PDB file of C-alpha atoms in Angstrom:
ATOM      1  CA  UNK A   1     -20.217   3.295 -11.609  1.00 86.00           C
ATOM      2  CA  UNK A   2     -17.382   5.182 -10.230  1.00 97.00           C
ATOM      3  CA  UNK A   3     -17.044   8.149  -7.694  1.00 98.00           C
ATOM      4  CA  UNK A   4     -17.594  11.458  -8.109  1.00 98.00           C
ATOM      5  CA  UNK A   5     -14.349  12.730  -7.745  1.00 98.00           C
ATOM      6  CA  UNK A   6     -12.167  15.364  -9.252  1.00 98.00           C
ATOM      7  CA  UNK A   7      -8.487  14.325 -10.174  1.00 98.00           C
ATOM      8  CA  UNK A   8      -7.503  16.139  -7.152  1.00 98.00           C
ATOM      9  CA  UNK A   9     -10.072  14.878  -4.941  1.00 98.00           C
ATOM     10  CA  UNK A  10      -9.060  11.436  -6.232  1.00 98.00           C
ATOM     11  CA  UNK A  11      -5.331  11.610  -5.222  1.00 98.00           C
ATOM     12  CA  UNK A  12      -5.917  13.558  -1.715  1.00 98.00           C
ATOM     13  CA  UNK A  13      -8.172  10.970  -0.489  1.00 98.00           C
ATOM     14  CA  UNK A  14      -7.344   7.842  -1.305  1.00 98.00           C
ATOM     15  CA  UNK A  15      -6.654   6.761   2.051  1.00 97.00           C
ATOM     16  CA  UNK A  16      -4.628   3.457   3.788  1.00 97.00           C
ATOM     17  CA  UNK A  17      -8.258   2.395   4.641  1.00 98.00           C
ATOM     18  CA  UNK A  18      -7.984  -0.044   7.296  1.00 97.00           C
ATOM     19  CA  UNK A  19     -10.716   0.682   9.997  1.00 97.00           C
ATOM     20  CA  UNK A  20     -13.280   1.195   7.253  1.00 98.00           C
ATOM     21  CA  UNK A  21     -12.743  -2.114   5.510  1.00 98.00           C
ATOM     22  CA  UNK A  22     -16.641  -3.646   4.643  1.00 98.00           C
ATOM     23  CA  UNK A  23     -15.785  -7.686   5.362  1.00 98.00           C
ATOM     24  CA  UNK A  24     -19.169  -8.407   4.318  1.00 98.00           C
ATOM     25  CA  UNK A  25     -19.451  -7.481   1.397  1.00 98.00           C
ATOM     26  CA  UNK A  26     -18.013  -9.122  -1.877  1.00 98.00           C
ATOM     27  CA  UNK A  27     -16.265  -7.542  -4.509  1.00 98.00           C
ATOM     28  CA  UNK A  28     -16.960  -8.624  -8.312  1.00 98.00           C
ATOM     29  CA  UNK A  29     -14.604 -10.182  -9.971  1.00 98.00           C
ATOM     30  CA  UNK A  30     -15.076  -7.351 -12.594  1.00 98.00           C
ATOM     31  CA  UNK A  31     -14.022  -4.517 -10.646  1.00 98.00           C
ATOM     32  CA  UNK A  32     -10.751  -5.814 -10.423  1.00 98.00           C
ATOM     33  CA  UNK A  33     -10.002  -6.336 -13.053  1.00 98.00           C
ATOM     34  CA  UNK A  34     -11.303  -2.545 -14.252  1.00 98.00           C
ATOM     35  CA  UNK A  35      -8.428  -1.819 -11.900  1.00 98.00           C
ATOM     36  CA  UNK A  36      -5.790  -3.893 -13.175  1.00 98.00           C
ATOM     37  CA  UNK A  37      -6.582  -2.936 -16.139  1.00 98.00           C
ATOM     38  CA  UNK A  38      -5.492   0.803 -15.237  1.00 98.00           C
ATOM     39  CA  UNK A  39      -2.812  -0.575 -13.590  1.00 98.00           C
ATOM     40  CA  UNK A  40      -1.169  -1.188 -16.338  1.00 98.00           C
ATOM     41  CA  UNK A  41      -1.404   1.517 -18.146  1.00 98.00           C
ATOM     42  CA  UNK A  42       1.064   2.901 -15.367  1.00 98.00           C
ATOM     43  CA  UNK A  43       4.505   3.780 -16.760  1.00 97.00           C
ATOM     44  CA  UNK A  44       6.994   1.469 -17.115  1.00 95.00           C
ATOM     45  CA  UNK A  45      11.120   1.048 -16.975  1.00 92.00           C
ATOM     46  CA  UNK A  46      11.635   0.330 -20.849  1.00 93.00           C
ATOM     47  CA  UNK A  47       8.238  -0.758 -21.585  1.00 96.00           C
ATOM     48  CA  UNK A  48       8.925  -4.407 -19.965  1.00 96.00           C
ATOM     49  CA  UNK A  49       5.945  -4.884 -18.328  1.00 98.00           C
ATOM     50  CA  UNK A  50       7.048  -6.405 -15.641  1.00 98.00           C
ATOM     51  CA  UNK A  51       4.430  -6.495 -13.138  1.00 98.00           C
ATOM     52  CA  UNK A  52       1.821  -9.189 -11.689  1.00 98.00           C
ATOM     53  CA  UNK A  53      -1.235  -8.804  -9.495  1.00 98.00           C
ATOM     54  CA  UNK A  54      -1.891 -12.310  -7.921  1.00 98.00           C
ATOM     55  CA  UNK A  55      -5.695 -11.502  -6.810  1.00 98.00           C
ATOM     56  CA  UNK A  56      -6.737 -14.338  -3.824  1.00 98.00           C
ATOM     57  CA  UNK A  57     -10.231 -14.752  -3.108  1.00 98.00           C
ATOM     58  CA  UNK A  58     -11.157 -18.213  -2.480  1.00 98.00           C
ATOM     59  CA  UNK A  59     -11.651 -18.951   0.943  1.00 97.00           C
ATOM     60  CA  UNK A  60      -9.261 -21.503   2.129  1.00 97.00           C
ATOM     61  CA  UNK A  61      -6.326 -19.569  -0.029  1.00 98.00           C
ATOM     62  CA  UNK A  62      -7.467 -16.532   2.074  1.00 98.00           C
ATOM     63  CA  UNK A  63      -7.673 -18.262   5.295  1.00 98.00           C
ATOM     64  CA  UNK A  64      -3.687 -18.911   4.601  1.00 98.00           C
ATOM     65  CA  UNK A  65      -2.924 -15.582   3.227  1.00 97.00           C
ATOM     66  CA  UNK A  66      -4.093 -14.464   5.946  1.00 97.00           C
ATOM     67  CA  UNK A  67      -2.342 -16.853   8.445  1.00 97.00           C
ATOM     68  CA  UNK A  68       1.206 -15.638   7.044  1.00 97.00           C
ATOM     69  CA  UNK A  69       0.141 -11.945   7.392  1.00 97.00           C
ATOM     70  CA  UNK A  70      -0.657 -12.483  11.178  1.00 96.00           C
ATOM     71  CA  UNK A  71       2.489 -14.129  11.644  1.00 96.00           C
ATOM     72  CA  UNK A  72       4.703 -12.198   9.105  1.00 95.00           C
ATOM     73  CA  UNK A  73       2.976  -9.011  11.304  1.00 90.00           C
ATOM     74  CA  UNK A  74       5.329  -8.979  14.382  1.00 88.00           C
ATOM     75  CA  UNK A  75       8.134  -9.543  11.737  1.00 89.00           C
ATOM     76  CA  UNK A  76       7.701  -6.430   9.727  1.00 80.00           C
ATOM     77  CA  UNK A  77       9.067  -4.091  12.674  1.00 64.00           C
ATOM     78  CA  UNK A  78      12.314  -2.444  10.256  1.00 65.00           C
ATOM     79  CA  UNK A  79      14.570  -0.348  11.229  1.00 70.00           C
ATOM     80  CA  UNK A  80      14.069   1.831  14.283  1.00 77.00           C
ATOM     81  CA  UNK A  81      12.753   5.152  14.078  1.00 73.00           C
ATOM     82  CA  UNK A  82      14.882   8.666  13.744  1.00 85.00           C
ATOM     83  CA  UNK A  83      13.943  11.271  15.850  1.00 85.00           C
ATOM     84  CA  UNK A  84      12.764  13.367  12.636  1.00 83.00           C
ATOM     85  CA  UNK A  85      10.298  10.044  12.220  1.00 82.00           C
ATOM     86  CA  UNK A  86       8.851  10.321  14.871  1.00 77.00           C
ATOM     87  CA  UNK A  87       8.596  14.155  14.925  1.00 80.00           C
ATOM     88  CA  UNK A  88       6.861  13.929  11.663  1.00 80.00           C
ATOM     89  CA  UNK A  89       4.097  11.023  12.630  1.00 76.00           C
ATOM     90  CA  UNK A  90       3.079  12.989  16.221  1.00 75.00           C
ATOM     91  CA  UNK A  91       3.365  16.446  14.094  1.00 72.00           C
ATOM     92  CA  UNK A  92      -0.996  16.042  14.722  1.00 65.00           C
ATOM     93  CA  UNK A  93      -0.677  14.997  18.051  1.00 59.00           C
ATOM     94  CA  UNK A  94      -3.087  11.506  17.217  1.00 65.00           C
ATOM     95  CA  UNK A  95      -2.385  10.454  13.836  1.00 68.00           C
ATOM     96  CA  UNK A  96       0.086   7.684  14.872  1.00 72.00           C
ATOM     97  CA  UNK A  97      -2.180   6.250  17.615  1.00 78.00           C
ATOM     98  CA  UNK A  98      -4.755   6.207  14.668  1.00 82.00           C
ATOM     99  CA  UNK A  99      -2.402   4.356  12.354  1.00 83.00           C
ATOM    100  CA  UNK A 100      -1.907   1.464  14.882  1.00 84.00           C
ATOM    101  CA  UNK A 101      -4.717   1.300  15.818  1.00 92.00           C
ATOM    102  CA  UNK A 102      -6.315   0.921  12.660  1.00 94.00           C
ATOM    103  CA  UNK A 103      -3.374  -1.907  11.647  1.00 92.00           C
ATOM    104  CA  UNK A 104      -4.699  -3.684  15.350  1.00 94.00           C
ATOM    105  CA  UNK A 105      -8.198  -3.751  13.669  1.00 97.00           C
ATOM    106  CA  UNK A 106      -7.293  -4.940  10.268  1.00 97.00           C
ATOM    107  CA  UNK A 107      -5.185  -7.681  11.977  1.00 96.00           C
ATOM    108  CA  UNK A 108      -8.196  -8.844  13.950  1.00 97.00           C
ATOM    109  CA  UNK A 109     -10.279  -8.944  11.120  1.00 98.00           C
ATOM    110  CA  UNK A 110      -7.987  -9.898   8.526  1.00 98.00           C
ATOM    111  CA  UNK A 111      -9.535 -13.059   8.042  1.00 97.00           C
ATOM    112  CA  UNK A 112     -12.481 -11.594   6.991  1.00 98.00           C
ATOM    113  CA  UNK A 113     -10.937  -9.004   4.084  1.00 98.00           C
ATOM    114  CA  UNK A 114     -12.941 -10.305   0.930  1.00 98.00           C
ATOM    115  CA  UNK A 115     -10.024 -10.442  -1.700  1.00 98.00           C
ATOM    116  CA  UNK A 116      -6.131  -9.839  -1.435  1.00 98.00           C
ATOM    117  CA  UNK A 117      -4.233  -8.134  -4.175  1.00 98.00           C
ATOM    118  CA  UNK A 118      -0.498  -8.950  -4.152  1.00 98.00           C
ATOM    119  CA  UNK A 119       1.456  -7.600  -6.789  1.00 98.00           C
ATOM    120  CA  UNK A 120       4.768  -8.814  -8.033  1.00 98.00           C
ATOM    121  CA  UNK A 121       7.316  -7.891 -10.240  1.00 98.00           C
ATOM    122  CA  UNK A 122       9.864 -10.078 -12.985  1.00 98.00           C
ATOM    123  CA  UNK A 123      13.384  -9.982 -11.541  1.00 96.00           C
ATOM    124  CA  UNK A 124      14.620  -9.628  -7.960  1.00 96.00           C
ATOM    125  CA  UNK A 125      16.673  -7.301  -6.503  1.00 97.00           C
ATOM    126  CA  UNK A 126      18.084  -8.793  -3.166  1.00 96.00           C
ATOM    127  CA  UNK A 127      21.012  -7.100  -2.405  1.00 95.00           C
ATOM    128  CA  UNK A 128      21.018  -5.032  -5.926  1.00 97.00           C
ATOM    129  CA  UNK A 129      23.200  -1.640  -6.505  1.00 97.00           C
ATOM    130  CA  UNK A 130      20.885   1.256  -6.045  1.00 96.00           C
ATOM    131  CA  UNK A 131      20.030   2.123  -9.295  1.00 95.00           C
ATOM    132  CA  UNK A 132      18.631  -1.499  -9.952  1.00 95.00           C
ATOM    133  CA  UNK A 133      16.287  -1.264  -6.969  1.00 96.00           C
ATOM    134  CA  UNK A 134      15.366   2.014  -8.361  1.00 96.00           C
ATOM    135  CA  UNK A 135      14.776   0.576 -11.687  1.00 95.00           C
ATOM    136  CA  UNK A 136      12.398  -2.574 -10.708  1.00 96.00           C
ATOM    137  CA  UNK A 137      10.696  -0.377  -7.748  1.00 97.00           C
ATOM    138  CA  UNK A 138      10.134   2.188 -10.226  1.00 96.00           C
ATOM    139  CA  UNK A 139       8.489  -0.234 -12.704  1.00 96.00           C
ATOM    140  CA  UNK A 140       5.695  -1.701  -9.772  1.00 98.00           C
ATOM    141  CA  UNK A 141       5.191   1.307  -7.500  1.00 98.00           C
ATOM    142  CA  UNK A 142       3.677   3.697 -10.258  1.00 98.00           C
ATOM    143  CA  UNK A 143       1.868   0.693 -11.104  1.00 98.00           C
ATOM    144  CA  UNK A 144       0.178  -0.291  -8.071  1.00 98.00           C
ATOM    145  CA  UNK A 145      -0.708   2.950  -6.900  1.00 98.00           C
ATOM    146  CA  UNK A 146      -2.843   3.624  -9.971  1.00 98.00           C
ATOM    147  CA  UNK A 147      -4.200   0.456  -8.702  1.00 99.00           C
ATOM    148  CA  UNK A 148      -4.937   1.748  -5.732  1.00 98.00           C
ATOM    149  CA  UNK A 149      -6.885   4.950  -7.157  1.00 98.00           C
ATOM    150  CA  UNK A 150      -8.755   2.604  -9.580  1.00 98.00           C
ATOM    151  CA  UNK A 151     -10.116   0.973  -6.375  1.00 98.00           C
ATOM    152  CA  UNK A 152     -11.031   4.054  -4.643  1.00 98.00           C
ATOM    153  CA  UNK A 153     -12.561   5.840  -7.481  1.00 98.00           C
ATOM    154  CA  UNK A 154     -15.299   2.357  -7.311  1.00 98.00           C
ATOM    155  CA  UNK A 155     -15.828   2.641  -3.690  1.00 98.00           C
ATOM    156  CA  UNK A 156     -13.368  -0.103  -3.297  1.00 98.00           C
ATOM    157  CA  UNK A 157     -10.732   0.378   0.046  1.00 98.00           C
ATOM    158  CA  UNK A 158      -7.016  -0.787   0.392  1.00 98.00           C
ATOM    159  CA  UNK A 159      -3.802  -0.236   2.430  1.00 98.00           C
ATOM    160  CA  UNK A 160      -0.547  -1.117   1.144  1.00 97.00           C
ATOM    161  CA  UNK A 161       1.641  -2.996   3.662  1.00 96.00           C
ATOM    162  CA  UNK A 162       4.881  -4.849   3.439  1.00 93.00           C
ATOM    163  CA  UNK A 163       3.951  -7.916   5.763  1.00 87.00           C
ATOM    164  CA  UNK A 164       4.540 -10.687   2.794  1.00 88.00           C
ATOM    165  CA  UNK A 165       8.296  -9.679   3.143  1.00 94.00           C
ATOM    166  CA  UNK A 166       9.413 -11.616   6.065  1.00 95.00           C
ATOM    167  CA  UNK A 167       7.497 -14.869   4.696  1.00 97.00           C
ATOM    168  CA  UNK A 168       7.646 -13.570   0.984  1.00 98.00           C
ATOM    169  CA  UNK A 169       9.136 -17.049   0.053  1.00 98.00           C
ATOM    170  CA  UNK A 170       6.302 -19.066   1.727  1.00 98.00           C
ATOM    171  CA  UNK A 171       3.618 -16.924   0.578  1.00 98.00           C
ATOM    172  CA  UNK A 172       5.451 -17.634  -2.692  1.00 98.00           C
ATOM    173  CA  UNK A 173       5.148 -21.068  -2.217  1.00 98.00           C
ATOM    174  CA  UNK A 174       1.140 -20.912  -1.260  1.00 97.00           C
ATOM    175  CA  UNK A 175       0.756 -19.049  -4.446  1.00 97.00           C
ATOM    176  CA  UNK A 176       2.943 -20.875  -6.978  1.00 98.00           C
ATOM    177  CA  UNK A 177       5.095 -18.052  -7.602  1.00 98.00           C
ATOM    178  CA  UNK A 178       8.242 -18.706  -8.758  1.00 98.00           C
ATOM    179  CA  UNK A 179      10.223 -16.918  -5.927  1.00 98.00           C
ATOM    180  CA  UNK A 180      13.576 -17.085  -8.181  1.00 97.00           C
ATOM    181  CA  UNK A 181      11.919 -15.076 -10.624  1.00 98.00           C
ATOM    182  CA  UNK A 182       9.304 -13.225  -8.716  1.00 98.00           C
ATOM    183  CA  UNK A 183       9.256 -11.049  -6.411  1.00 98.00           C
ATOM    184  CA  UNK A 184       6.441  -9.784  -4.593  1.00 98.00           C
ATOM    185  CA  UNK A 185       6.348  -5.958  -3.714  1.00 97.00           C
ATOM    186  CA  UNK A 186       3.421  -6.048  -1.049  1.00 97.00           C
ATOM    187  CA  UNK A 187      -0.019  -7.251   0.233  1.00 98.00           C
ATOM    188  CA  UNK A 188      -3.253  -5.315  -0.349  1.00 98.00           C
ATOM    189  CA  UNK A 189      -6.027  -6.196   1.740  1.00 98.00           C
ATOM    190  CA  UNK A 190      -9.325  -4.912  -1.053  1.00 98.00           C
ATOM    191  CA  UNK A 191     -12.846  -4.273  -0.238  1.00 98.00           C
ATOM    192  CA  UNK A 192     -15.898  -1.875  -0.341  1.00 98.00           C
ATOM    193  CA  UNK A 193     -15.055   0.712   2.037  1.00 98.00           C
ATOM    194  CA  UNK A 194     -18.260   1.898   4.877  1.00 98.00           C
ATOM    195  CA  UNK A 195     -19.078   5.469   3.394  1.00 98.00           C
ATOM    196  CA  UNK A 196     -16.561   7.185   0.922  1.00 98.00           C
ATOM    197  CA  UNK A 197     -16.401  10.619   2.951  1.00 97.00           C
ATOM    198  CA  UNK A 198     -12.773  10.277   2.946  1.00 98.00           C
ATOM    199  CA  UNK A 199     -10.492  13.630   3.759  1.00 96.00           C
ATOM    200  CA  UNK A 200      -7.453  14.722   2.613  1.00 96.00           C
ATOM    201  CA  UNK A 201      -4.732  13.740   5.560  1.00 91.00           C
ATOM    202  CA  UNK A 202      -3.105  15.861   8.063  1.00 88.00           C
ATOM    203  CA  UNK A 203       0.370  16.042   6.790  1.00 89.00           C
ATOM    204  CA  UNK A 204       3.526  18.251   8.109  1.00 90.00           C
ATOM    205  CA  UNK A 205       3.476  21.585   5.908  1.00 91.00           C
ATOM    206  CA  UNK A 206       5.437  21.817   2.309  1.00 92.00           C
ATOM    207  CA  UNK A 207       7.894  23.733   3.963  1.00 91.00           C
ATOM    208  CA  UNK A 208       9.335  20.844   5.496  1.00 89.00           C
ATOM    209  CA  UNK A 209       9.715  19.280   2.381  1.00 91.00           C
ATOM    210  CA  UNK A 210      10.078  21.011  -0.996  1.00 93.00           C
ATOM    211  CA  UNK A 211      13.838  21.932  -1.866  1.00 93.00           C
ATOM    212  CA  UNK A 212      15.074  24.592  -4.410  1.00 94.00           C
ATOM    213  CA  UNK A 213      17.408  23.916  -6.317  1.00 95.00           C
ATOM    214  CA  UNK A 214      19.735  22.878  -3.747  1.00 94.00           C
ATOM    215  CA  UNK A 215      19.264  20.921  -0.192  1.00 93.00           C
ATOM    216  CA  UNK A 216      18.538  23.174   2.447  1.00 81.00           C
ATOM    217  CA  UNK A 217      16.534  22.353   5.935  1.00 72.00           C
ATOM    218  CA  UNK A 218      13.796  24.431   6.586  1.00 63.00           C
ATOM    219  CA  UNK A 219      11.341  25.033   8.828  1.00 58.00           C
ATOM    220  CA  UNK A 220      10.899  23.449  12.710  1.00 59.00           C
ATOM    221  CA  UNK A 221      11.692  20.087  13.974  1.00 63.00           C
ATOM    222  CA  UNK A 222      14.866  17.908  15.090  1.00 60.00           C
ATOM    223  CA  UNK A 223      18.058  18.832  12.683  1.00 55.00           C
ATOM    224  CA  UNK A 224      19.160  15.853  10.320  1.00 50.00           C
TER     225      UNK A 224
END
């Protein structure tokens, strides 16, 4: 059975659910693959098809899934933040307190997640012109995000983080992916979720945001 949820309702509340992970609880091998299979109908650059969803939930593969996330964790810093960054995550004065500390509690319990999805994608793009990133990123983000409502609209829970990409080659290896060939986009932690209440976020206004016609800064804030 699925939620009941209204296409809008749908894509303003799938959450990052991290705090509200349910570790105990298995999920069937048959609701992910409902998702997957919605997945792919997801658009795709030329119609190649390129994507992968490498779904681990035996528990020693886990156990060292999860050991590379823990360590890949401290890795996974990027580049510093702007001063607009950081305007934007404290524009509600707790949300990015609530963010890490919801990543401090998934990391804790990480161990514990029941199943990890991590999708890849044919072809990689290290050091690729622009509109090649675009072109592969474009053919396993629209993807994986209808993934991610799949999940949600069965009471199912995930975050999307990047922490395979400082050990991407020895995950690789732990997974027999052919890291020549494959590259893998990021690392889903996937479970039932405890309750499905979830609210649309706080987010800084449109204003902020949405351009006409040309570029033009509006509203409050640090200049660019």
């Amino acid at each position: 059975m699925t939620l009941d949820l209204t296409p809008d309702q749908l894509l303003s509340t799938t959450r990052a659910v991290r705090r509200r992970l349910d570790f105990d609880r298995p999920v069937p091998r048959s609701l992910i693959e409902e998702c997957v299979d919605l997945a792919t109908q997801a658009p795709t650059g030329r119609n190649r098809q390129r994507w992968h969803f490498l779904v681990v939930t035996e528990e020693a593969q886990r156990r060292a899934v999860a050991d590379i996330f823990l360590r890949a964790l401290p890795l996974t810093t990027g580049h510093p933040l702007t001063e607009r960054d950081a305007w934007r995550m404290n524009y509600h004065a707790d949300s990015t307190e609530r963010v890490f500390d919801g990543l401090r509690h998934l990391a804790a319990h990480i161990h514990r997640v029941p199943a990890f999805v991590i999708p890849g994608v044919e072809g990689r793009t290290d050091g690729a012109p622009v509109a090649e990133q675009a072109g592969t990123w474009g053919s396993i983000l629209p993807a994986v995000w209808s993934f991610m409502l799949a999940a949600r609209a069965r009471g199912l829970g995930t975050t999307w983080t990047t922490a395979q990409g400082p050990l991407e080659r020895e995950l690789a290896e732990i997974l027999g992916v052919p890291h020549d060939d494959i590259m893998l986009a990021a690392f889903l932690p996937l479970a039932y979720t405890i309750g499905t209440d979830f609210r649309p976020a706080r987010r800084i206004p449109r204003e902020h945001v949405l351009h006409w016609d040309r570029w033009e800064q509006h509203g409050s804030g640090p200049d660019r």
